[in-house]
Amino acid sequence: MVVKPRLRRPDHPIGGQDYPRTLEEFDEWFSSEAACTAYLTRLRWPTGFTCPACGGRSSWSTARGLLRCTACQRQTSPLAGTVLEGTRKPLRTWFQAMWYVTNQKSGFSALGLQRVLGFGSYQTAWTWLHKLRRAMVRPGRDRLRGSVEVDETYVGGAESGVDGRQTQDKSVVMVAVELLSPKGFGRVRLRCVPNASRVSLIGFVRDVVEPGSQVRTDGLLAYRELAEHGYLHSINVIQGSGVQAHVALPAVHRIAALLKRWLLGTHQGSVSARHLDYYLDEFTFRFNRRASGARGLLFYRLLQQALEVAPAPYRNIVGGRPFDAEDVVDHNL
Ligand SMILES: [Zn+2]
């Protein structure tokens, strides 16, 4: 017997009722396009479809998977206005992509996704992953709170000293991580910034950390004005010379090491600085849900957020240019 998903409480979903717990359940629930469309429609309009033109609540499904309002006859795509808008591939394939991406602890590279979905084109798999990454950040998410460690790290580019090049090839990535008591990490936030200037550093903290929190940084002068913005600022001073930075800020150092290992492992370093921010979003999505035993719940959240974020047409992802090698590979990473 096929269990029909309930989806009655979208904010408190229950495994086996609101989201599939296993691949077997996934295959049962989403065996057809119609089943996928019905599930997605319920997730998008939890209290029932509402016509965007007239506000009508009554509709029927057309053969093409559209919802036709019984009052004004307007047809609405359940994908309109979402990150999946305009797709020409079956919804079921998108569901499979989301299932694979959330069930693998470290995720998939574009090549990996291309293989499991049997796509002819690497570029298609690459674009799909970028669309899904845009859904990995929940709009209006909370800021970090409590005790938060903040520092910058450098990703990509040649190591300074290796061939004489310095940090101009590297991306500056800001890292903030909640410190739990007595030990352990809470949530993280990461972002590329143009440089390690006062404006970049303070702007990042103000965006991602709740005022009133304790912010631990190194002794960089740029951080000194944090107190003026309502933070309890504490400086972890590195005693003496020759001491590695991780002694002073162990949490950020640990996150930065995990990030670099993930970029080099899952993505084999084929991450362009141009798109690094979106990889940071994926890393954050995975890290902040690392303790979740229910992978199906991650699938559910990813789909739910995919319906909340704006469309990301391919031309926007690549910035209006033709897709080229620079989009994929930073040879120095
Ligand atoms: Zn209508």
mmCIF file of C-alpha atoms and ligand atoms in Angstrom:
data_model
loop_
_atom_site.group_PDB
_atom_site.id
_atom_site.type_symbol
_atom_site.label_atom_id
_atom_site.label_comp_id
_atom_site.label_asym_id
_atom_site.label_seq_id
_atom_site.Cartn_x
_atom_site.Cartn_y
_atom_site.Cartn_z
ATOM 1 C CA MET A 1 0.000 0.000 0.000
ATOM 2 C CA VAL A 2 1.324 3.399 -0.917
ATOM 3 C CA VAL A 3 1.242 5.875 1.941
ATOM 4 C CA LYS A 4 0.063 9.308 0.883
ATOM 5 C CA PRO A 5 2.073 12.171 2.349
ATOM 6 C CA ARG A 6 -0.031 14.318 4.660
ATOM 7 C CA LEU A 7 1.832 17.610 4.750
ATOM 8 C CA ARG A 8 -0.477 19.051 7.378
ATOM 9 C CA ARG A 9 2.153 20.806 9.451
ATOM 10 C CA PRO A 10 4.838 22.068 7.078
ATOM 11 C CA ASP A 11 6.942 23.525 9.897
ATOM 12 C CA HIS A 12 6.925 20.354 11.983
ATOM 13 C CA PRO A 13 7.111 17.594 9.390
ATOM 14 C CA ILE A 14 7.009 13.968 10.439
ATOM 15 C CA GLY A 15 9.107 11.292 8.766
ATOM 16 C CA GLY A 16 7.079 8.747 6.806
ATOM 17 C CA GLN A 17 4.088 11.096 6.763
ATOM 18 C CA ASP A 18 5.354 14.422 5.468
ATOM 19 C CA TYR A 19 8.670 13.376 3.979
ATOM 20 C CA PRO A 20 10.052 10.029 2.805
ATOM 21 C CA ARG A 21 12.472 8.367 5.216
ATOM 22 C CA THR A 22 14.045 5.901 2.816
ATOM 23 C CA LEU A 23 14.758 5.505 -0.873
ATOM 24 C CA GLU A 24 11.987 2.900 -0.950
ATOM 25 C CA GLU A 25 9.466 5.417 0.378
ATOM 26 C CA PHE A 26 10.811 8.062 -1.962
ATOM 27 C CA ASP A 27 10.250 5.785 -4.978
ATOM 28 C CA GLU A 28 6.756 4.869 -3.764
ATOM 29 C CA TRP A 29 5.618 8.421 -3.156
ATOM 30 C CA PHE A 30 7.144 9.969 -6.245
ATOM 31 C CA SER A 31 6.539 7.318 -8.859
ATOM 32 C CA SER A 32 4.926 9.731 -11.346
ATOM 33 C CA GLU A 33 4.966 13.373 -12.446
ATOM 34 C CA ALA A 34 1.430 13.775 -11.122
ATOM 35 C CA ALA A 35 2.485 12.572 -7.670
ATOM 36 C CA CYS A 36 5.451 14.959 -7.617
ATOM 37 C CA THR A 37 3.284 17.882 -8.751
ATOM 38 C CA ALA A 38 0.654 17.098 -6.110
ATOM 39 C CA TYR A 39 3.273 16.950 -3.353
ATOM 40 C CA LEU A 40 4.948 20.159 -4.461
ATOM 41 C CA THR A 41 1.593 21.945 -4.737
ATOM 42 C CA ARG A 42 0.691 20.996 -1.172
ATOM 43 C CA LEU A 43 4.077 22.106 0.061
ATOM 44 C CA ARG A 44 3.768 25.454 -1.705
ATOM 45 C CA TRP A 45 0.188 26.140 -0.624
ATOM 46 C CA PRO A 46 -0.124 24.316 2.727
ATOM 47 C CA THR A 47 -3.600 25.722 3.352
ATOM 48 C CA GLY A 48 -4.711 25.073 -0.223
ATOM 49 C CA PHE A 49 -4.117 26.679 -3.619
ATOM 50 C CA THR A 50 -4.774 30.410 -3.932
ATOM 51 C CA CYS A 51 -5.074 31.916 -7.423
ATOM 52 C CA PRO A 52 -2.502 34.722 -7.805
ATOM 53 C CA ALA A 53 -4.898 36.599 -10.148
ATOM 54 C CA CYS A 54 -8.228 36.553 -8.311
ATOM 55 C CA GLY A 55 -7.510 34.922 -4.961
ATOM 56 C CA GLY A 56 -9.821 32.045 -5.831
ATOM 57 C CA ARG A 57 -9.290 28.898 -3.776
ATOM 58 C CA SER A 58 -10.659 26.339 -6.153
ATOM 59 C CA SER A 59 -8.688 24.803 -9.024
ATOM 60 C CA TRP A 60 -8.200 21.695 -11.104
ATOM 61 C CA SER A 61 -5.034 20.232 -12.599
ATOM 62 C CA THR A 62 -4.505 20.324 -16.330
ATOM 63 C CA ALA A 63 -2.791 17.565 -18.259
ATOM 64 C CA ARG A 64 0.360 19.715 -18.378
ATOM 65 C CA GLY A 65 0.593 19.907 -14.597
ATOM 66 C CA LEU A 66 -0.805 23.450 -14.359
ATOM 67 C CA LEU A 67 -3.495 24.575 -11.949
ATOM 68 C CA ARG A 68 -6.509 26.178 -13.585
ATOM 69 C CA CYS A 69 -8.528 28.511 -11.384
ATOM 70 C CA THR A 70 -12.199 27.573 -11.552
ATOM 71 C CA ALA A 71 -13.224 31.208 -10.995
ATOM 72 C CA CYS A 72 -11.094 33.151 -13.538
ATOM 73 C CA GLN A 73 -9.695 30.263 -15.626
ATOM 74 C CA ARG A 74 -6.144 31.503 -15.247
ATOM 75 C CA GLN A 75 -3.534 28.768 -15.342
ATOM 76 C CA THR A 76 -0.749 28.822 -12.781
ATOM 77 C CA SER A 77 2.384 26.727 -12.784
ATOM 78 C CA PRO A 78 3.199 25.455 -9.311
ATOM 79 C CA LEU A 79 6.826 26.263 -10.208
ATOM 80 C CA ALA A 80 6.204 29.905 -11.184
ATOM 81 C CA GLY A 81 8.247 32.301 -9.065
ATOM 82 C CA THR A 82 10.365 29.509 -7.563
ATOM 83 C CA VAL A 83 13.951 28.494 -8.235
ATOM 84 C CA LEU A 84 12.599 25.683 -10.437
ATOM 85 C CA GLU A 85 10.673 28.046 -12.732
ATOM 86 C CA GLY A 86 11.058 27.371 -16.435
ATOM 87 C CA THR A 87 12.590 23.918 -16.126
ATOM 88 C CA ARG A 88 12.004 21.595 -19.057
ATOM 89 C CA LYS A 89 13.024 18.464 -17.197
ATOM 90 C CA PRO A 90 10.542 16.284 -15.301
ATOM 91 C CA LEU A 91 9.846 17.324 -11.718
ATOM 92 C CA ARG A 92 10.637 13.773 -10.711
ATOM 93 C CA THR A 93 14.215 14.265 -11.922
ATOM 94 C CA TRP A 94 14.495 17.387 -9.765
ATOM 95 C CA PHE A 95 13.179 15.443 -6.787
ATOM 96 C CA GLN A 96 15.801 12.775 -7.441
ATOM 97 C CA ALA A 97 18.537 15.406 -7.667
ATOM 98 C CA MET A 98 17.443 16.881 -4.326
ATOM 99 C CA TRP A 99 17.280 13.434 -2.778
ATOM 100 C CA TYR A 100 20.799 12.559 -3.912
ATOM 101 C CA VAL A 101 22.222 15.929 -2.912
ATOM 102 C CA THR A 102 20.767 15.761 0.600
ATOM 103 C CA ASN A 103 21.401 12.063 1.206
ATOM 104 C CA GLN A 104 25.105 12.275 0.542
ATOM 105 C CA LYS A 105 26.742 13.689 3.614
ATOM 106 C CA SER A 106 29.278 15.630 1.569
ATOM 107 C CA GLY A 107 27.059 16.253 -1.437
ATOM 108 C CA PHE A 108 27.735 15.784 -5.104
ATOM 109 C CA SER A 109 30.038 17.348 -7.630
ATOM 110 C CA ALA A 110 28.503 18.343 -10.975
ATOM 111 C CA LEU A 111 30.212 15.326 -12.544
ATOM 112 C CA GLY A 112 28.756 13.034 -9.870
ATOM 113 C CA LEU A 113 25.244 14.396 -10.389
ATOM 114 C CA GLN A 114 25.607 14.148 -14.162
ATOM 115 C CA ARG A 115 26.419 10.461 -13.759
ATOM 116 C CA VAL A 116 23.640 9.478 -11.345
ATOM 117 C CA LEU A 117 20.946 11.341 -13.311
ATOM 118 C CA GLY A 118 22.304 10.213 -16.667
ATOM 119 C CA PHE A 119 22.536 13.741 -18.095
ATOM 120 C CA GLY A 120 24.268 14.157 -21.432
ATOM 121 C CA SER A 121 25.617 17.523 -20.401
ATOM 122 C CA TYR A 122 27.990 18.477 -17.596
ATOM 123 C CA GLN A 123 26.739 22.050 -17.870
ATOM 124 C CA THR A 124 23.172 20.984 -17.033
ATOM 125 C CA ALA A 125 24.290 19.187 -13.874
ATOM 126 C CA TRP A 126 26.466 22.160 -12.928
ATOM 127 C CA THR A 127 23.534 24.574 -13.401
ATOM 128 C CA TRP A 128 21.169 22.382 -11.377
ATOM 129 C CA LEU A 129 23.552 22.289 -8.443
ATOM 130 C CA HIS A 130 23.844 26.066 -8.573
ATOM 131 C CA LYS A 131 20.065 26.440 -8.573
ATOM 132 C CA LEU A 132 19.816 24.113 -5.590
ATOM 133 C CA ARG A 133 22.537 26.029 -3.737
ATOM 134 C CA ARG A 134 20.375 29.143 -4.007
ATOM 135 C CA ALA A 135 17.712 27.201 -2.135
ATOM 136 C CA MET A 136 20.105 26.200 0.636
ATOM 137 C CA VAL A 137 19.872 29.599 2.303
ATOM 138 C CA ARG A 138 16.555 30.150 4.005
ATOM 139 C CA PRO A 139 15.271 33.657 3.311
ATOM 140 C CA GLY A 140 15.227 35.696 6.511
ATOM 141 C CA ARG A 141 17.228 33.211 8.549
ATOM 142 C CA ASP A 142 18.204 34.025 12.132
ATOM 143 C CA ARG A 143 21.488 35.604 13.135
ATOM 144 C CA LEU A 144 23.997 33.744 15.301
ATOM 145 C CA ARG A 145 23.894 34.419 19.032
ATOM 146 C CA GLY A 146 25.604 33.599 22.309
ATOM 147 C CA SER A 147 29.361 33.338 22.055
ATOM 148 C CA VAL A 148 30.559 33.678 18.463
ATOM 149 C CA GLU A 149 34.074 33.383 17.094
ATOM 150 C CA VAL A 150 34.846 35.470 13.978
ATOM 151 C CA ASP A 151 37.871 35.494 11.718
ATOM 152 C CA GLU A 152 38.811 35.642 8.069
ATOM 153 C CA THR A 153 40.406 32.845 6.088
ATOM 154 C CA TYR A 154 41.822 32.649 2.582
ATOM 155 C CA VAL A 155 40.589 30.184 -0.024
ATOM 156 C CA GLY A 156 42.143 29.302 -3.367
ATOM 157 C CA GLY A 157 45.014 30.921 -5.184
ATOM 158 C CA ALA A 158 48.652 29.968 -4.918
ATOM 159 C CA GLU A 159 50.134 29.678 -1.472
ATOM 160 C CA SER A 160 52.192 32.760 -0.773
ATOM 161 C CA GLY A 161 55.840 31.999 -1.049
ATOM 162 C CA VAL A 162 55.339 29.006 -3.335
ATOM 163 C CA ASP A 163 55.929 30.922 -6.516
ATOM 164 C CA GLY A 164 56.196 34.425 -5.179
ATOM 165 C CA ARG A 165 52.500 35.313 -5.544
ATOM 166 C CA GLN A 166 50.658 36.748 -2.619
ATOM 167 C CA THR A 167 47.014 36.863 -1.685
ATOM 168 C CA GLN A 168 45.662 38.574 -4.824
ATOM 169 C CA ASP A 169 44.629 35.156 -6.189
ATOM 170 C CA LYS A 170 42.881 34.160 -3.005
ATOM 171 C CA SER A 171 39.336 34.864 -1.916
ATOM 172 C CA VAL A 172 38.828 36.332 1.524
ATOM 173 C CA VAL A 173 36.178 34.305 3.346
ATOM 174 C CA MET A 174 34.674 35.523 6.605
ATOM 175 C CA VAL A 175 33.744 32.804 9.078
ATOM 176 C CA ALA A 176 31.518 33.104 12.153
ATOM 177 C CA VAL A 177 30.812 30.122 14.388
ATOM 178 C CA GLU A 178 28.756 29.759 17.561
ATOM 179 C CA LEU A 179 30.641 28.291 20.507
ATOM 180 C CA LEU A 180 28.644 25.934 22.691
ATOM 181 C CA SER A 181 29.282 25.427 26.384
ATOM 182 C CA PRO A 182 31.203 23.516 27.640
ATOM 183 C CA LYS A 183 32.423 22.587 24.146
ATOM 184 C CA GLY A 184 31.350 22.052 20.564
ATOM 185 C CA PHE A 185 30.101 24.219 17.729
ATOM 186 C CA GLY A 186 26.650 25.549 16.964
ATOM 187 C CA ARG A 187 25.786 27.111 13.624
ATOM 188 C CA VAL A 188 28.124 28.786 11.146
ATOM 189 C CA ARG A 189 27.874 31.610 8.624
ATOM 190 C CA LEU A 190 30.374 32.182 5.822
ATOM 191 C CA ARG A 191 30.736 34.863 3.173
ATOM 192 C CA CYS A 192 33.220 36.098 0.591
ATOM 193 C CA VAL A 193 34.299 39.698 1.145
ATOM 194 C CA PRO A 194 36.341 41.855 -1.232
ATOM 195 C CA ASN A 195 39.097 42.400 1.361
ATOM 196 C CA ALA A 196 39.820 42.310 5.077
ATOM 197 C CA SER A 197 38.966 45.987 5.559
ATOM 198 C CA ARG A 198 37.089 47.395 8.545
ATOM 199 C CA VAL A 199 33.943 47.867 6.417
ATOM 200 C CA SER A 200 33.981 44.221 5.261
ATOM 201 C CA LEU A 201 34.654 42.774 8.694
ATOM 202 C CA ILE A 202 32.220 44.885 10.688
ATOM 203 C CA GLY A 203 29.565 44.609 7.956
ATOM 204 C CA PHE A 204 29.774 40.825 8.071
ATOM 205 C CA VAL A 205 29.456 40.648 11.867
ATOM 206 C CA ARG A 206 26.481 43.019 11.868
ATOM 207 C CA ASP A 207 24.732 40.944 9.190
ATOM 208 C CA VAL A 208 25.208 37.535 10.770
ATOM 209 C CA VAL A 209 25.540 38.024 14.546
ATOM 210 C CA GLU A 210 22.776 39.219 16.862
ATOM 211 C CA PRO A 211 23.729 42.359 18.842
ATOM 212 C CA GLY A 212 24.321 41.574 22.503
ATOM 213 C CA SER A 213 26.294 38.463 21.601
ATOM 214 C CA GLN A 214 29.875 37.979 22.669
ATOM 215 C CA VAL A 215 32.159 38.191 19.619
ATOM 216 C CA ARG A 216 35.671 36.775 19.871
ATOM 217 C CA THR A 217 38.219 37.963 17.327
ATOM 218 C CA ASP A 218 41.936 38.339 16.989
ATOM 219 C CA GLY A 219 43.637 41.630 17.808
ATOM 220 C CA LEU A 220 43.029 43.243 14.396
ATOM 221 C CA LEU A 221 42.339 46.946 14.843
ATOM 222 C CA ALA A 222 39.383 46.776 12.450
ATOM 223 C CA TYR A 223 37.394 44.808 15.038
ATOM 224 C CA ARG A 224 37.827 47.382 17.786
ATOM 225 C CA GLU A 225 34.587 49.190 16.977
ATOM 226 C CA LEU A 226 32.407 46.111 17.557
ATOM 227 C CA ALA A 227 31.522 47.385 21.016
ATOM 228 C CA GLU A 228 29.995 50.504 19.431
ATOM 229 C CA HIS A 229 27.586 48.236 17.543
ATOM 230 C CA GLY A 230 26.302 46.548 20.684
ATOM 231 C CA TYR A 231 28.567 43.503 20.840
ATOM 232 C CA LEU A 232 30.550 42.245 23.814
ATOM 233 C CA HIS A 233 33.907 42.126 22.131
ATOM 234 C CA SER A 234 36.662 39.921 23.448
ATOM 235 C CA ILE A 235 40.084 39.615 21.888
ATOM 236 C CA ASN A 236 41.910 36.313 21.851
ATOM 237 C CA VAL A 237 45.471 37.548 21.920
ATOM 238 C CA ILE A 238 48.193 35.470 20.386
ATOM 239 C CA GLN A 239 50.988 35.408 22.926
ATOM 240 C CA GLY A 240 54.432 35.894 21.516
ATOM 241 C CA SER A 241 55.524 35.339 17.952
ATOM 242 C CA GLY A 242 55.472 32.186 15.869
ATOM 243 C CA VAL A 243 52.203 30.975 17.371
ATOM 244 C CA GLN A 244 49.747 29.639 14.798
ATOM 245 C CA ALA A 245 46.428 31.458 14.457
ATOM 246 C CA HIS A 246 44.442 28.359 15.404
ATOM 247 C CA VAL A 247 45.736 28.605 18.944
ATOM 248 C CA ALA A 248 43.841 31.846 19.368
ATOM 249 C CA LEU A 249 40.709 31.073 17.326
ATOM 250 C CA PRO A 250 40.379 27.279 17.265
ATOM 251 C CA ALA A 251 36.740 27.146 16.117
ATOM 252 C CA VAL A 252 37.193 29.275 12.979
ATOM 253 C CA HIS A 253 40.383 27.414 12.198
ATOM 254 C CA ARG A 254 38.510 24.108 12.400
ATOM 255 C CA ILE A 255 35.654 25.302 10.149
ATOM 256 C CA ALA A 256 38.120 26.712 7.607
ATOM 257 C CA ALA A 257 39.947 23.371 7.501
ATOM 258 C CA LEU A 258 36.665 21.477 6.968
ATOM 259 C CA LEU A 259 35.651 23.919 4.217
ATOM 260 C CA LYS A 260 38.927 23.519 2.342
ATOM 261 C CA ARG A 261 38.835 19.753 2.680
ATOM 262 C CA TRP A 262 35.260 19.710 1.310
ATOM 263 C CA LEU A 263 36.138 21.948 -1.652
ATOM 264 C CA LEU A 264 39.113 19.776 -2.505
ATOM 265 C CA GLY A 265 37.353 16.474 -1.769
ATOM 266 C CA THR A 266 33.778 16.598 -3.050
ATOM 267 C CA HIS A 267 34.476 19.225 -5.679
ATOM 268 C CA GLN A 268 38.074 18.256 -6.369
ATOM 269 C CA GLY A 269 39.018 21.891 -6.228
ATOM 270 C CA SER A 270 36.985 22.691 -9.363
ATOM 271 C CA VAL A 271 35.323 25.680 -7.724
ATOM 272 C CA SER A 272 35.659 29.071 -9.352
ATOM 273 C CA ALA A 273 36.193 32.111 -7.164
ATOM 274 C CA ARG A 274 33.342 33.638 -9.182
ATOM 275 C CA HIS A 275 30.855 31.230 -7.630
ATOM 276 C CA LEU A 276 32.523 30.559 -4.296
ATOM 277 C CA ASP A 277 29.758 32.275 -2.279
ATOM 278 C CA TYR A 278 27.263 29.629 -3.401
ATOM 279 C CA TYR A 279 29.560 26.814 -2.392
ATOM 280 C CA LEU A 280 29.824 28.504 0.982
ATOM 281 C CA ASP A 281 26.015 28.397 1.156
ATOM 282 C CA GLU A 282 26.037 24.664 0.484
ATOM 283 C CA PHE A 283 28.765 24.079 3.053
ATOM 284 C CA THR A 284 26.746 26.066 5.596
ATOM 285 C CA PHE A 285 23.543 24.123 4.810
ATOM 286 C CA ARG A 286 25.349 20.842 5.381
ATOM 287 C CA PHE A 287 27.324 21.906 8.433
ATOM 288 C CA ASN A 288 24.347 23.412 10.238
ATOM 289 C CA ARG A 289 22.356 20.215 9.698
ATOM 290 C CA ARG A 290 25.222 17.797 10.334
ATOM 291 C CA ALA A 291 23.533 16.321 13.420
ATOM 292 C CA SER A 292 20.239 15.602 11.650
ATOM 293 C CA GLY A 293 19.728 11.855 11.527
ATOM 294 C CA ALA A 294 16.816 12.253 9.110
ATOM 295 C CA ARG A 295 18.217 12.805 5.637
ATOM 296 C CA GLY A 296 14.674 12.843 4.277
ATOM 297 C CA LEU A 297 14.036 15.937 6.367
ATOM 298 C CA LEU A 298 16.892 17.683 4.542
ATOM 299 C CA PHE A 299 15.260 16.769 1.240
ATOM 300 C CA TYR A 300 12.021 18.261 2.536
ATOM 301 C CA ARG A 301 13.695 21.480 3.691
ATOM 302 C CA LEU A 302 15.581 21.875 0.430
ATOM 303 C CA LEU A 303 12.402 21.471 -1.614
ATOM 304 C CA GLN A 304 10.500 23.793 0.721
ATOM 305 C CA GLN A 305 13.181 26.480 0.380
ATOM 306 C CA ALA A 306 13.395 25.952 -3.394
ATOM 307 C CA LEU A 307 9.766 27.100 -3.494
ATOM 308 C CA GLU A 308 10.569 30.202 -1.430
ATOM 309 C CA VAL A 309 13.564 31.591 -3.276
ATOM 310 C CA ALA A 310 13.333 33.540 -6.517
ATOM 311 C CA PRO A 311 14.014 31.991 -9.913
ATOM 312 C CA ALA A 312 17.697 31.700 -10.854
ATOM 313 C CA PRO A 313 17.825 31.526 -14.653
ATOM 314 C CA TYR A 314 21.002 30.107 -16.107
ATOM 315 C CA ARG A 315 21.990 33.482 -17.597
ATOM 316 C CA ASN A 316 21.942 35.009 -14.099
ATOM 317 C CA ILE A 317 24.042 32.221 -12.656
ATOM 318 C CA VAL A 318 26.816 32.744 -15.194
ATOM 319 C CA GLY A 319 26.375 36.523 -15.139
ATOM 320 C CA GLY A 320 25.245 36.985 -18.748
ATOM 321 C CA ARG A 321 28.427 35.514 -20.211
ATOM 322 C CA PRO A 322 28.843 32.255 -22.078
ATOM 323 C CA PHE A 323 29.696 29.320 -19.831
ATOM 324 C CA ASP A 324 33.453 28.852 -19.902
ATOM 325 C CA ALA A 325 36.250 27.104 -18.109
ATOM 326 C CA GLU A 326 36.553 29.982 -15.654
ATOM 327 C CA ASP A 327 33.140 29.066 -14.266
ATOM 328 C CA VAL A 328 34.357 25.692 -13.191
ATOM 329 C CA VAL A 329 38.013 25.556 -12.489
ATOM 330 C CA ASP A 330 40.279 27.558 -10.307
ATOM 331 C CA HIS A 331 43.465 25.703 -11.067
ATOM 332 C CA ASN A 332 45.123 27.045 -7.989
ATOM 333 C CA LEU A 333 42.557 25.974 -5.444
HETATM 334 ZN ZN ZN B 1 -8.430 33.010 -10.394
#
